[in-house]
Short mmCIF file of C-alpha atoms in Angstrom, two decimals:
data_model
loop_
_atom_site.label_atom_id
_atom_site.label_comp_id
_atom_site.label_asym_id
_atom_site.label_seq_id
_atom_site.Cartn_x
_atom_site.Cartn_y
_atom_site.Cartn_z
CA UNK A 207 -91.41 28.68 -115.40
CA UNK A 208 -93.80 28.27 -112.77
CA UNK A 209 -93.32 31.84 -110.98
CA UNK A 210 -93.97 33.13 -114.57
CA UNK A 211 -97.46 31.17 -114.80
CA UNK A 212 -99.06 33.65 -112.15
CA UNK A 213 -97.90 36.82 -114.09
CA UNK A 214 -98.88 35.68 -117.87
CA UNK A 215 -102.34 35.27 -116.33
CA UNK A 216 -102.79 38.33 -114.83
CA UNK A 217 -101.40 39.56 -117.95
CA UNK A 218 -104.05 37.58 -120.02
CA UNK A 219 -106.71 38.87 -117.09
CA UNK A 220 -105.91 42.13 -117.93
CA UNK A 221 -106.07 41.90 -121.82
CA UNK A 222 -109.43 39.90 -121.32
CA UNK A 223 -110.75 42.99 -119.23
CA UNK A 224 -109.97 45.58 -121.70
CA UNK A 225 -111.58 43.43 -124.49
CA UNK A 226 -115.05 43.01 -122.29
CA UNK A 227 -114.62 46.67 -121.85
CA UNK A 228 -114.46 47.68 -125.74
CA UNK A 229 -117.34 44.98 -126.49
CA UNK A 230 -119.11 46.27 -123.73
CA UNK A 231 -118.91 49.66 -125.67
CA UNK A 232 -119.30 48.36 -128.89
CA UNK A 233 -122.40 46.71 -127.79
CA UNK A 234 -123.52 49.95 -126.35
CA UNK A 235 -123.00 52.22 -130.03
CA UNK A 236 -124.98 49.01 -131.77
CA UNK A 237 -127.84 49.81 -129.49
CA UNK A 238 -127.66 53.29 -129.71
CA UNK A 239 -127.02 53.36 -133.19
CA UNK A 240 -129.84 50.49 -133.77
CA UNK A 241 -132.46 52.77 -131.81
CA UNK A 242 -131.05 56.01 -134.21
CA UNK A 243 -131.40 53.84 -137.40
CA UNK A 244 -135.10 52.50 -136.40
CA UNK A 245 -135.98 55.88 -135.48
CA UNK A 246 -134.76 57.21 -138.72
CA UNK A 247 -136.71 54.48 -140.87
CA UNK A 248 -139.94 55.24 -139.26
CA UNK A 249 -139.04 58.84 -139.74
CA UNK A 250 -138.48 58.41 -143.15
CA UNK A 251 -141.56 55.85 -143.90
CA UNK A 252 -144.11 59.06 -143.07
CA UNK A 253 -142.04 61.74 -145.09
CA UNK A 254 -142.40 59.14 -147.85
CA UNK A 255 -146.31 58.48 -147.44
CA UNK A 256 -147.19 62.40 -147.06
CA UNK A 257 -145.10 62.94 -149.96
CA UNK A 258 -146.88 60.35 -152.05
CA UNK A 259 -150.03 61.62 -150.24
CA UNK A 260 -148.76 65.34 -151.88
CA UNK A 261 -147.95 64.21 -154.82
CA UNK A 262 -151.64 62.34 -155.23
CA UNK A 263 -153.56 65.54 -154.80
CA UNK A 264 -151.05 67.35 -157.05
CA UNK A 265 -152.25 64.77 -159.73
CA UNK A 266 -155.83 65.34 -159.05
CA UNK A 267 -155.46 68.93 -159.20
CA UNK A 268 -153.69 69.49 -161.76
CA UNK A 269 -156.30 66.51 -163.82
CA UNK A 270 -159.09 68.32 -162.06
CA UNK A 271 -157.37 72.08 -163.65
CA UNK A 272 -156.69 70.49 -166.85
CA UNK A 273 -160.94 69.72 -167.08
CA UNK A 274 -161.96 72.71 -165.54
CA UNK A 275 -159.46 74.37 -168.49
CA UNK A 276 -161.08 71.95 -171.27
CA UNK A 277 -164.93 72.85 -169.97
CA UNK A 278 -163.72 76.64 -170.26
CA UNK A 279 -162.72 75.87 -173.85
CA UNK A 280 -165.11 74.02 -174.93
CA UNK A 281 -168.41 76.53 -173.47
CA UNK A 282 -166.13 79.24 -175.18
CA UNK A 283 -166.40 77.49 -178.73
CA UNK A 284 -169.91 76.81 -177.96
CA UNK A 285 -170.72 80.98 -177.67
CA UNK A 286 -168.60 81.69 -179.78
CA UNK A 287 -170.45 79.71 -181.86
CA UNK A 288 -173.75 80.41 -180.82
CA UNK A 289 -173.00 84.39 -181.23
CA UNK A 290 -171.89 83.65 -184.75
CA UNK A 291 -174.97 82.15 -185.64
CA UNK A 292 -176.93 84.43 -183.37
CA UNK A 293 -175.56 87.42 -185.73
CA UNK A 294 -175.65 85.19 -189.36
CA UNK A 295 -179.64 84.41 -188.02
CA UNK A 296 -180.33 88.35 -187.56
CA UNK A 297 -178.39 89.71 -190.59
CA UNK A 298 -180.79 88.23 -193.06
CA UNK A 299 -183.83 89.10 -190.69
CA UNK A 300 -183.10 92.49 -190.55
CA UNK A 301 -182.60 92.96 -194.31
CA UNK A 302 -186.08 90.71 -194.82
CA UNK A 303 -187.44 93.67 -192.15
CA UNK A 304 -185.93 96.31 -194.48
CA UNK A 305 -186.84 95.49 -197.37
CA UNK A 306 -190.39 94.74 -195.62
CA UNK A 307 -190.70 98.07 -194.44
CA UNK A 308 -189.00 100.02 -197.61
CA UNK A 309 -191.76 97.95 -199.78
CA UNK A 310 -194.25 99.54 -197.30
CA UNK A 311 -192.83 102.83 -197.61
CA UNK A 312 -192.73 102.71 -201.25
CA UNK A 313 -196.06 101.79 -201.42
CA UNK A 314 -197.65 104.69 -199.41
CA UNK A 315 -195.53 107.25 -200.99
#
């Protein structure tokens, strides 16, 4: 019993060695893999804020597209308008100017 004593702990020496080894590795992939992960997050915080920065001034552009697009409408109602009345408004003067004149001419002839 006793002779074996010496030999079970070197044998548990040995075991206890390999284990501080693997931790010692484990410990080491944590760190590495921590540094990786934190690396990754701050990575991935700035993609997010440009692409919520992007996706901001698509908003305003297309907003700012959709009024430049309603102003363009609207001033084209406006002329159109305005050329519609422009030609109702000289129609009648014309006619008044034709008659005008053919009166005139009737009169000297």
């Amino acid at each position: 019993g006793r002779a074996a004593r010496p030999a079970r702990r070197e044998e548990l020496s040995g075991r206890i060695r390999e284990e501080e080894a693997e931790r010692s590795r484990l410990q080491g992939r944590i760190w590495a893999l921590t540094e990786r992960l934190a690396r990754t997050s701050e990575s991935l915080a700035r993609h997010l804020a440009a692409r919520g920065e992007l996706d901001r001034t698509i908003a305003e552009t297309e907003a700012a597209y959709g009024k430049i697009l309603e102003s363009s409408q609207t001033l084209l109602d406006v002329l159109k308008g305005e050329i519609g009345n422009a030609g109702k408004a000289s129609e009648p003067q014309s006619t008044s100017k034709e008659k005008e004149k053919q009166a005139r001419g009737q009169k000297h002839s």
